Tab-separated table of C-alpha atoms in Angstrom:
chain	number	residue	atom	x	y	z
A	1	MET	CA	18.858	36.729	7.385
A	2	ASP	CA	16.047	38.413	9.748
A	3	GLU	CA	15.991	37.393	13.641
A	4	THR	CA	12.443	35.460	12.697
A	5	SER	CA	13.967	33.761	10.294
A	6	VAL	CA	16.868	32.156	12.652
A	7	LYS	CA	13.881	31.446	15.161
A	8	ILE	CA	11.981	29.557	12.575
A	9	MET	CA	14.954	27.747	11.584
A	10	SER	CA	16.231	26.589	15.394
A	11	ASP	CA	12.789	25.954	16.188
A	12	ASN	CA	12.500	23.302	13.165
A	13	LYS	CA	15.846	21.818	14.005
A	14	GLN	CA	14.411	21.039	17.638
A	15	THR	CA	11.362	19.495	16.370
A	16	ARG	CA	11.310	16.201	15.335
A	17	PRO	CA	8.758	15.223	13.294
A	18	ARG	CA	6.232	13.089	14.890
A	19	GLY	CA	3.551	12.568	12.350
A	20	PHE	CA	1.996	8.409	12.087
A	21	THR	CA	-0.237	9.058	9.571
A	22	SER	CA	0.484	7.333	7.080
A	23	ASP	CA	3.530	6.055	5.186
A	24	ASN	CA	3.182	8.594	2.369
A	25	ILE	CA	4.729	11.352	5.111
A	26	ALA	CA	8.400	9.637	4.347
A	27	GLY	CA	10.524	11.223	1.944
A	28	ALA	CA	12.894	8.425	-0.372
A	29	SER	CA	15.246	6.758	0.642
A	30	PRO	CA	19.109	7.738	-0.508
A	31	GLU	CA	19.184	5.433	-2.629
A	32	VAL	CA	16.925	6.466	-5.051
A	33	ILE	CA	18.069	9.932	-4.756
A	34	ALA	CA	21.013	9.267	-5.502
A	35	ALA	CA	19.875	6.897	-8.736
A	36	ILE	CA	18.090	9.970	-9.971
A	37	THR	CA	21.084	12.094	-9.545
A	38	ALA	CA	23.016	9.715	-11.710
A	39	CYS	CA	21.107	9.295	-14.592
A	40	ALA	CA	20.117	13.193	-14.274
A	41	SER	CA	22.711	14.227	-17.072
A	42	GLY	CA	23.148	13.181	-20.540
A	43	GLN	CA	20.361	11.774	-23.034
A	44	ALA	CA	18.329	8.922	-22.901
A	45	LEU	CA	15.275	8.096	-25.483
A	46	PRO	CA	11.739	9.178	-24.270
A	47	TYR	CA	9.393	6.969	-23.290
A	48	GLY	CA	10.342	4.015	-22.010
A	49	ASN	CA	13.069	3.175	-24.666
A	50	ASP	CA	15.897	4.367	-22.465
A	51	GLU	CA	18.621	1.500	-21.448
A	52	LEU	CA	17.355	2.270	-17.374
A	53	THR	CA	13.741	1.746	-18.246
A	54	HIS	CA	14.496	-2.094	-20.122
A	55	ILE	CA	17.197	-2.866	-16.861
A	56	VAL	CA	13.915	-2.294	-14.453
A	57	GLU	CA	11.739	-4.603	-16.631
A	58	ARG	CA	14.829	-7.357	-16.355
A	59	GLN	CA	15.044	-6.875	-12.796
A	60	LEU	CA	11.465	-7.250	-11.889
A	61	ALA	CA	11.079	-10.744	-14.311
A	62	GLU	CA	13.966	-11.150	-11.846
A	63	VAL	CA	12.106	-10.622	-9.051
A	64	PHE	CA	8.712	-12.154	-9.705
A	65	GLU	CA	10.661	-15.700	-11.603
A	66	HIS	CA	8.487	-15.061	-14.620
A	67	GLU	CA	8.633	-13.308	-17.686
A	68	VAL	CA	6.839	-10.077	-17.293
A	69	ASP	CA	5.408	-6.636	-18.972
A	70	VAL	CA	6.148	-3.762	-17.098
A	71	PHE	CA	4.344	-0.392	-16.885
A	72	LEU	CA	6.092	2.565	-15.008
A	73	VAL	CA	3.443	4.694	-13.456
A	74	SER	CA	3.477	7.920	-11.337
A	75	THR	CA	1.072	6.562	-8.647
A	76	GLY	CA	-0.747	3.446	-6.838
A	77	SER	CA	-4.049	4.777	-8.573
A	78	ALA	CA	-3.264	4.525	-11.886
A	79	ALA	CA	-2.050	1.258	-11.005
A	80	ASN	CA	-5.311	0.038	-10.094
A	81	ALA	CA	-6.842	1.696	-12.567
A	82	LEU	CA	-5.006	0.492	-15.505
A	83	ALA	CA	-4.837	-2.881	-14.947
A	84	LEU	CA	-8.849	-3.000	-13.438
A	85	ALA	CA	-9.702	-1.328	-16.850
A	86	ALA	CA	-7.394	-3.988	-18.434
A	87	MET	CA	-9.466	-6.833	-17.166
A	88	THR	CA	-13.143	-5.458	-16.912
A	89	PRO	CA	-15.174	-4.303	-19.425
A	90	PRO	CA	-17.312	-1.918	-19.059
A	91	TRP	CA	-20.284	-3.903	-18.239
A	92	GLY	CA	-18.781	-5.804	-16.099
A	93	SER	CA	-18.214	-5.645	-12.245
A	94	VAL	CA	-15.001	-6.382	-10.146
A	95	LEU	CA	-15.345	-8.257	-6.836
A	96	SER	CA	-13.069	-6.953	-3.650
A	97	HIS	CA	-13.493	-6.557	0.023
A	98	ALA	CA	-16.029	-3.694	0.469
A	99	ASP	CA	-12.883	-1.472	3.021
A	100	ALA	CA	-10.747	-2.416	-0.705
A	101	HIS	CA	-8.467	0.584	-1.458
A	102	ILE	CA	-9.736	0.849	-4.638
A	103	ASN	CA	-13.185	0.601	-3.428
A	104	ARG	CA	-12.976	3.441	-0.344
A	105	ASP	CA	-10.145	5.618	-1.618
A	106	GLU	CA	-9.766	5.893	-5.233
A	107	CYS	CA	-12.770	8.628	-5.689
A	108	GLY	CA	-14.117	6.469	-8.593
A	109	ALA	CA	-11.226	6.282	-11.008
A	110	PRO	CA	-11.745	2.045	-11.475
A	111	GLU	CA	-15.023	2.957	-12.863
A	112	PHE	CA	-13.904	6.105	-14.503
A	113	TYR	CA	-10.890	3.693	-16.569
A	114	THR	CA	-12.979	0.845	-16.531
A	115	ALA	CA	-15.864	3.067	-18.541
A	116	GLY	CA	-18.183	2.606	-16.303
A	117	ALA	CA	-17.457	-1.119	-14.520
A	118	LYS	CA	-19.615	-2.143	-11.654
A	119	LEU	CA	-17.414	-1.990	-8.244
A	120	VAL	CA	-19.504	-5.110	-5.898
A	121	GLN	CA	-17.972	-5.168	-2.050
A	122	LEU	CA	-17.873	-8.496	-0.685
A	123	PRO	CA	-17.570	-8.899	3.397
A	124	GLY	CA	-15.024	-10.716	5.050
A	125	GLU	CA	-12.615	-10.582	8.446
A	126	ALA	CA	-9.328	-7.900	8.898
A	127	GLY	CA	-9.735	-6.869	5.462
A	128	LYS	CA	-9.562	-10.234	3.698
A	129	ILE	CA	-12.280	-11.347	1.253
A	130	ASP	CA	-14.737	-13.963	2.768
A	131	LEU	CA	-14.029	-17.531	0.489
A	132	ALA	CA	-17.351	-18.113	0.439
A	133	ALA	CA	-18.976	-14.839	-0.565
A	134	LEU	CA	-17.036	-14.767	-3.427
A	135	ALA	CA	-17.906	-18.028	-4.786
A	136	VAL	CA	-21.003	-17.094	-5.058
A	137	ASN	CA	-20.903	-13.594	-6.541
A	138	THR	CA	-18.619	-15.010	-9.504
A	139	THR	CA	-21.278	-17.170	-10.942
A	140	ARG	CA	-24.414	-15.037	-9.868
A	141	MET	CA	-26.398	-14.005	-12.408
A	142	VAL	CA	-23.869	-14.618	-15.103
A	143	GLY	CA	-25.231	-14.453	-19.122
A	144	ASP	CA	-27.993	-12.380	-17.406
A	145	VAL	CA	-28.202	-9.440	-19.806
A	146	HIS	CA	-30.252	-7.023	-17.357
A	147	SER	CA	-27.153	-7.580	-14.290
A	148	ALA	CA	-23.455	-6.530	-14.560
A	149	GLN	CA	-21.122	-9.480	-15.501
A	150	PRO	CA	-18.512	-11.071	-13.291
A	151	SER	CA	-15.452	-9.606	-14.502
A	152	SER	CA	-12.474	-10.071	-12.729
A	153	VAL	CA	-11.213	-9.929	-8.165
A	154	SER	CA	-9.053	-7.929	-7.029
A	155	ILE	CA	-7.248	-8.116	-3.089
A	156	THR	CA	-4.957	-5.930	-1.668
A	157	GLN	CA	-1.719	-6.805	0.104
A	158	ALA	CA	-0.919	-6.259	2.788
A	159	THR	CA	-4.755	-5.135	3.755
A	160	GLU	CA	-6.088	-1.866	4.856
A	161	VAL	CA	-6.714	-2.921	7.957
A	162	GLY	CA	-2.872	-4.207	8.146
A	163	SER	CA	-3.778	-7.956	7.902
A	164	VAL	CA	-1.474	-10.160	5.087
A	165	TYR	CA	-3.302	-12.959	3.226
A	166	ALA	CA	-1.257	-15.768	3.807
A	167	LEU	CA	-0.103	-18.469	1.169
A	168	ASP	CA	-2.804	-20.500	1.062
A	169	GLU	CA	-5.692	-17.885	0.971
A	170	ILE	CA	-4.461	-16.246	-2.291
A	171	LYS	CA	-4.157	-19.543	-3.572
A	172	ALA	CA	-8.148	-19.900	-2.776
A	173	ILE	CA	-8.850	-16.933	-3.972
A	174	GLY	CA	-6.417	-17.655	-7.118
A	175	ASP	CA	-8.369	-21.306	-7.307
A	176	ILE	CA	-11.490	-20.028	-7.103
A	177	CYS	CA	-11.129	-17.416	-10.220
A	178	ARG	CA	-9.838	-20.009	-12.311
A	179	SER	CA	-12.603	-22.154	-11.539
A	180	ALA	CA	-14.925	-19.090	-12.680
A	181	ASN	CA	-12.629	-17.745	-15.472
A	182	LEU	CA	-11.883	-14.225	-14.402
A	183	PRO	CA	-8.577	-12.492	-13.719
A	184	LEU	CA	-6.849	-11.763	-10.240
A	185	HIS	CA	-5.394	-8.406	-9.591
A	186	MET	CA	-3.722	-7.745	-6.414
A	187	ASP	CA	-3.316	-3.805	-5.205
A	188	GLY	CA	0.365	-4.406	-3.937
A	189	ALA	CA	0.735	-0.954	-2.665
A	190	ARG	CA	2.265	-2.372	0.514
A	191	PHE	CA	3.378	-5.361	-1.098
A	192	ALA	CA	7.016	-5.621	0.353
A	193	ASN	CA	5.357	-5.518	3.927
A	194	ALA	CA	3.354	-8.023	3.250
A	195	LEU	CA	6.364	-10.284	1.820
A	196	VAL	CA	8.518	-9.621	4.444
A	197	THR	CA	6.050	-10.727	6.595
A	198	LEU	CA	4.988	-13.997	5.035
A	199	ARG	CA	9.274	-14.807	4.301
A	200	CYS	CA	8.098	-16.356	0.720
A	201	SER	CA	9.215	-15.177	-2.467
A	202	PRO	CA	7.559	-12.207	-4.565
A	203	ALA	CA	6.712	-15.634	-7.171
A	204	GLU	CA	4.882	-17.583	-4.210
A	205	MET	CA	3.110	-14.434	-3.667
A	206	THR	CA	1.593	-13.508	-6.764
A	207	TRP	CA	1.311	-16.051	-10.481
A	208	LYS	CA	1.857	-19.330	-8.122
A	209	ALA	CA	-0.825	-18.302	-6.011
A	210	GLY	CA	-2.904	-17.735	-9.403
A	211	VAL	CA	-2.364	-14.082	-9.677
A	212	ASP	CA	-2.557	-12.233	-13.115
A	213	LEU	CA	-1.783	-8.723	-12.435
A	214	VAL	CA	0.045	-6.617	-10.097
A	215	SER	CA	0.119	-2.932	-9.134
A	216	PHE	CA	3.381	-3.278	-7.535
A	217	GLY	CA	3.482	-0.098	-4.849
A	218	ALA	CA	7.262	1.380	-4.017
A	219	THR	CA	6.087	5.011	-3.349
A	220	LYS	CA	5.207	3.944	0.568
A	221	ASN	CA	8.380	2.173	0.768
A	222	GLY	CA	11.212	4.239	-0.369
A	223	THR	CA	10.601	5.988	-3.885
A	224	PHE	CA	8.809	9.121	-4.267
A	225	GLY	CA	7.357	8.722	-7.387
A	226	VAL	CA	6.753	5.670	-9.088
A	227	ASP	CA	4.881	2.020	-9.124
A	228	ALA	CA	4.443	-0.400	-11.674
A	229	VAL	CA	1.982	-2.925	-13.033
A	230	VAL	CA	3.570	-6.036	-13.647
A	231	SER	CA	1.395	-8.183	-15.925
A	232	PHE	CA	2.341	-12.171	-15.431
A	233	ARG	CA	-0.032	-12.209	-18.756
A	234	ARG	CA	1.070	-11.620	-22.038
A	235	ASP	CA	-1.753	-10.919	-23.797
A	236	LEU	CA	-2.843	-7.795	-21.588
A	237	ALA	CA	0.310	-6.074	-22.820
A	238	SER	CA	-0.880	-4.019	-25.822
A	239	THR	CA	-4.190	-3.170	-23.251
A	240	ILE	CA	-2.433	-1.942	-20.996
A	241	ALA	CA	0.150	0.113	-22.502
A	242	PHE	CA	-2.224	2.043	-24.588
A	243	ARG	CA	-4.540	2.907	-21.791
A	244	ARG	CA	-1.376	4.008	-20.382
A	245	LYS	CA	-0.674	6.642	-22.781
A	246	ARG	CA	-4.265	7.387	-23.019
A	247	ALA	CA	-4.375	8.442	-19.924
A	248	GLY	CA	-1.404	10.325	-19.231
A	249	GLN	CA	0.744	8.304	-17.582
A	250	LEU	CA	3.257	7.838	-20.210
A	251	SER	CA	6.331	9.649	-18.800
A	252	SER	CA	8.291	11.345	-21.802
A	253	LYS	CA	11.540	11.065	-19.177
A	254	MET	CA	11.068	7.844	-17.698
A	255	ARG	CA	14.486	7.255	-16.737
A	256	PHE	CA	13.602	9.246	-14.209
A	257	MET	CA	10.939	6.960	-12.928
A	258	ALA	CA	13.016	3.666	-14.357
A	259	ALA	CA	15.998	5.586	-11.651
A	260	GLN	CA	13.910	5.777	-8.572
A	261	MET	CA	12.448	2.307	-9.305
A	262	ASP	CA	16.096	1.276	-10.020
A	263	GLY	CA	17.712	2.149	-6.792
A	264	TYR	CA	14.699	1.063	-4.535
A	265	LEU	CA	15.065	-2.771	-5.804
A	266	ARG	CA	18.470	-2.815	-6.394
A	267	ASP	CA	20.942	-4.528	-2.919
A	268	GLY	CA	17.286	-5.690	-1.848
A	269	VAL	CA	16.510	-1.513	-0.385
A	270	TRP	CA	12.917	-2.551	-0.653
A	271	LEU	CA	12.794	-5.115	1.661
A	272	ARG	CA	15.405	-4.187	4.072
A	273	ASN	CA	12.514	-0.615	3.913
A	274	ALA	CA	9.611	-3.240	4.989
A	275	VAL	CA	11.196	-5.241	7.326
A	276	HIS	CA	12.351	-2.099	9.631
A	277	ALA	CA	8.662	-0.207	8.908
A	278	ASN	CA	7.104	-3.552	9.975
A	279	ALA	CA	9.859	-3.543	13.281
A	280	MET	CA	9.287	0.158	14.264
A	281	ALA	CA	4.959	-1.227	13.661
A	282	SER	CA	5.453	-4.583	16.021
A	283	ALA	CA	7.484	-2.443	18.641
A	284	LEU	CA	4.911	0.216	18.669
A	285	ALA	CA	2.170	-1.971	18.974
A	286	GLN	CA	4.273	-4.170	22.647
A	287	GLY	CA	4.526	-0.951	23.781
A	288	LEU	CA	1.207	0.443	23.595
A	289	ALA	CA	-0.196	-2.325	24.691
A	290	THR	CA	1.453	-2.445	28.347
A	291	VAL	CA	-0.380	1.517	28.591
A	292	PRO	CA	-3.954	1.540	30.209
A	293	ASP	CA	-6.799	2.376	28.721
A	294	VAL	CA	-4.924	1.489	25.072
A	295	GLU	CA	-6.807	-1.737	23.463
A	296	ILE	CA	-4.741	-2.764	20.514
A	297	GLN	CA	-7.522	-3.898	17.810
A	298	GLN	CA	-5.414	-6.427	15.898
A	299	ARG	CA	-1.583	-7.046	16.202
A	300	PRO	CA	-0.007	-5.512	13.006
A	301	GLU	CA	1.256	-8.145	10.378
A	302	ALA	CA	3.200	-5.507	8.383
A	303	ASN	CA	3.152	-1.646	9.081
A	304	ILE	CA	-0.049	-0.118	10.092
A	305	LEU	CA	-1.516	-0.610	13.647
A	306	PHE	CA	-5.485	0.150	14.911
A	307	CYS	CA	-6.050	0.952	18.455
A	308	GLN	CA	-8.965	2.437	20.803
A	309	LEU	CA	-8.292	5.299	22.789
A	310	PRO	CA	-10.319	7.305	25.722
A	311	THR	CA	-11.147	10.454	23.892
A	312	SER	CA	-9.022	12.394	26.220
A	313	LEU	CA	-5.653	10.365	25.650
A	314	ILE	CA	-6.318	11.059	21.435
A	315	ARG	CA	-6.526	14.752	22.313
A	316	GLY	CA	-3.353	14.516	24.416
A	317	LEU	CA	-1.011	13.096	22.141
A	318	LEU	CA	-3.406	15.544	18.958
A	319	ASP	CA	-1.678	18.542	21.254
A	320	MET	CA	1.992	17.130	21.839
A	321	GLY	CA	2.111	17.093	18.337
A	322	PHE	CA	1.637	13.783	17.270
A	323	ARG	CA	-0.597	13.195	14.090
A	324	PHE	CA	-2.819	9.937	13.063
A	325	TYR	CA	-5.789	8.963	11.361
A	326	HIS	CA	-8.858	9.190	14.537
A	327	ASP	CA	-12.598	8.318	14.789
A	328	ARG	CA	-12.966	7.833	11.024
A	329	TRP	CA	-14.098	4.521	11.814
A	330	GLU	CA	-15.895	4.624	14.726
A	331	SER	CA	-14.905	7.015	17.953
A	332	GLY	CA	-11.946	6.547	19.343
A	333	ILE	CA	-10.295	4.026	16.955
A	334	VAL	CA	-6.643	5.218	15.969
A	335	ARG	CA	-4.507	4.108	12.933
A	336	PHE	CA	-0.906	4.744	13.703
A	337	VAL	CA	0.845	3.625	10.082
A	338	THR	CA	5.068	3.230	10.514
A	339	SER	CA	7.510	3.624	7.368
A	340	PHE	CA	11.076	3.166	6.228
A	341	ALA	CA	11.819	6.068	7.642
A	342	THR	CA	10.451	6.498	11.626
A	343	THR	CA	12.504	5.631	14.182
A	344	GLU	CA	12.625	4.283	17.641
A	345	ALA	CA	13.030	7.751	18.689
A	346	ASP	CA	9.862	8.174	16.966
A	347	VAL	CA	8.086	4.775	18.700
A	348	SER	CA	9.563	5.370	22.179
A	349	ASP	CA	8.253	9.140	21.819
A	350	LEU	CA	5.121	8.398	21.457
A	351	ILE	CA	4.857	5.334	23.519
A	352	GLY	CA	6.144	7.642	26.625
A	353	ALA	CA	3.660	10.536	25.943
A	354	ALA	CA	1.258	8.151	25.651
A	355	THR	CA	2.279	6.238	29.226
A	356	SER	CA	2.833	9.483	30.731
A	357	LEU	CA	-0.902	11.127	29.510
A	358	SER	CA	-2.497	7.680	31.138
A	359	THR	CA	-1.178	7.545	34.335
A	360	PRO	CA	-3.661	10.875	35.222
A	361	ILE	CA	-6.409	9.356	33.421
A	362	ALA	CA	-5.978	6.150	35.217
A	363	SER	CA	-5.626	7.487	38.917
A	364	ALA	CA	-8.681	9.600	38.232
A	365	ARG	CA	-10.462	6.335	37.716
A	366	ALA	CA	-9.520	5.261	40.787
A	367	PRO	CA	-11.623	4.412	43.476
A	368	ALA	CA	-11.140	6.404	46.979
A	369	GLY	CA	-8.793	4.947	49.133
A	370	ALA	CA	-6.898	2.746	46.365
A	371	GLU	CA	-3.214	2.336	45.594
């Protein structure tokens, strides 16, 4: 091995990752890797007919305390798009918050998979749908052949800004959907993070509140390539099954996807991971709140924290190797995201760096003669 390679390896060992851009940058839980290894030898039936996939189906039925149909897929985008396609005809519309992931960050996948259904953007504080606006839009232009027909509703739990729908809010949305005879979908990319915040059961956060389909996210919280569409409506099973195959999401070696989900669910790994990620976000918010010129936009209810920082502080943190999204929303607004792999040292490093960088900023702004 040459001297250059040795130096690069040495530098890599000494540098701790400083990423807060997303929970997608984390690796996978050891339990998930162990589950993959355990199923790597031998033979198993393909296309989800293996015993491990059936075990996961039973696990999720126990988790939700309900008979469910489970469709493992490789991405959250696929889960969302397939779920919405099963609920929404091409001439229909999906009602969601304007900042929902399906509207902002799916590159038109819901429209593509539904063969052209319209996404209707609704307002609401803290990333949550305004109930009055929802009620109006569920009945708007119904029966008018010239208008896309309200056909489904989608909520994001936790939301894109890190807030969490309370149980009574989900139930209120579910009631509106039932009165308009519209199915309700939950984008649960950060399902576990919201669940541990509410300290409720998965059943209470979903079907008991009126949810029909859930995109059950796992990739952001411990797996490396599996999410699931979980359906509480048996009448949608055949539609989703054929759509999954047509979308190229029916894996021939499904047991490797099932193994990830099994390792994730077994012994409460998914809940412990979420508790830790949320705790790191709370600790980061608490620490940054004491830093001059840092304004916390909203206390994190899950594992996402938005702050407003001076440009000089943003630049300084970036120069020190910290990574986070900034200026995507408006000038000076940054987003920090923690994960199951974020350590207390990671959080302390960021708080310490922000403190050291902000002290000169605050001193420079102090009036002459001030102490």
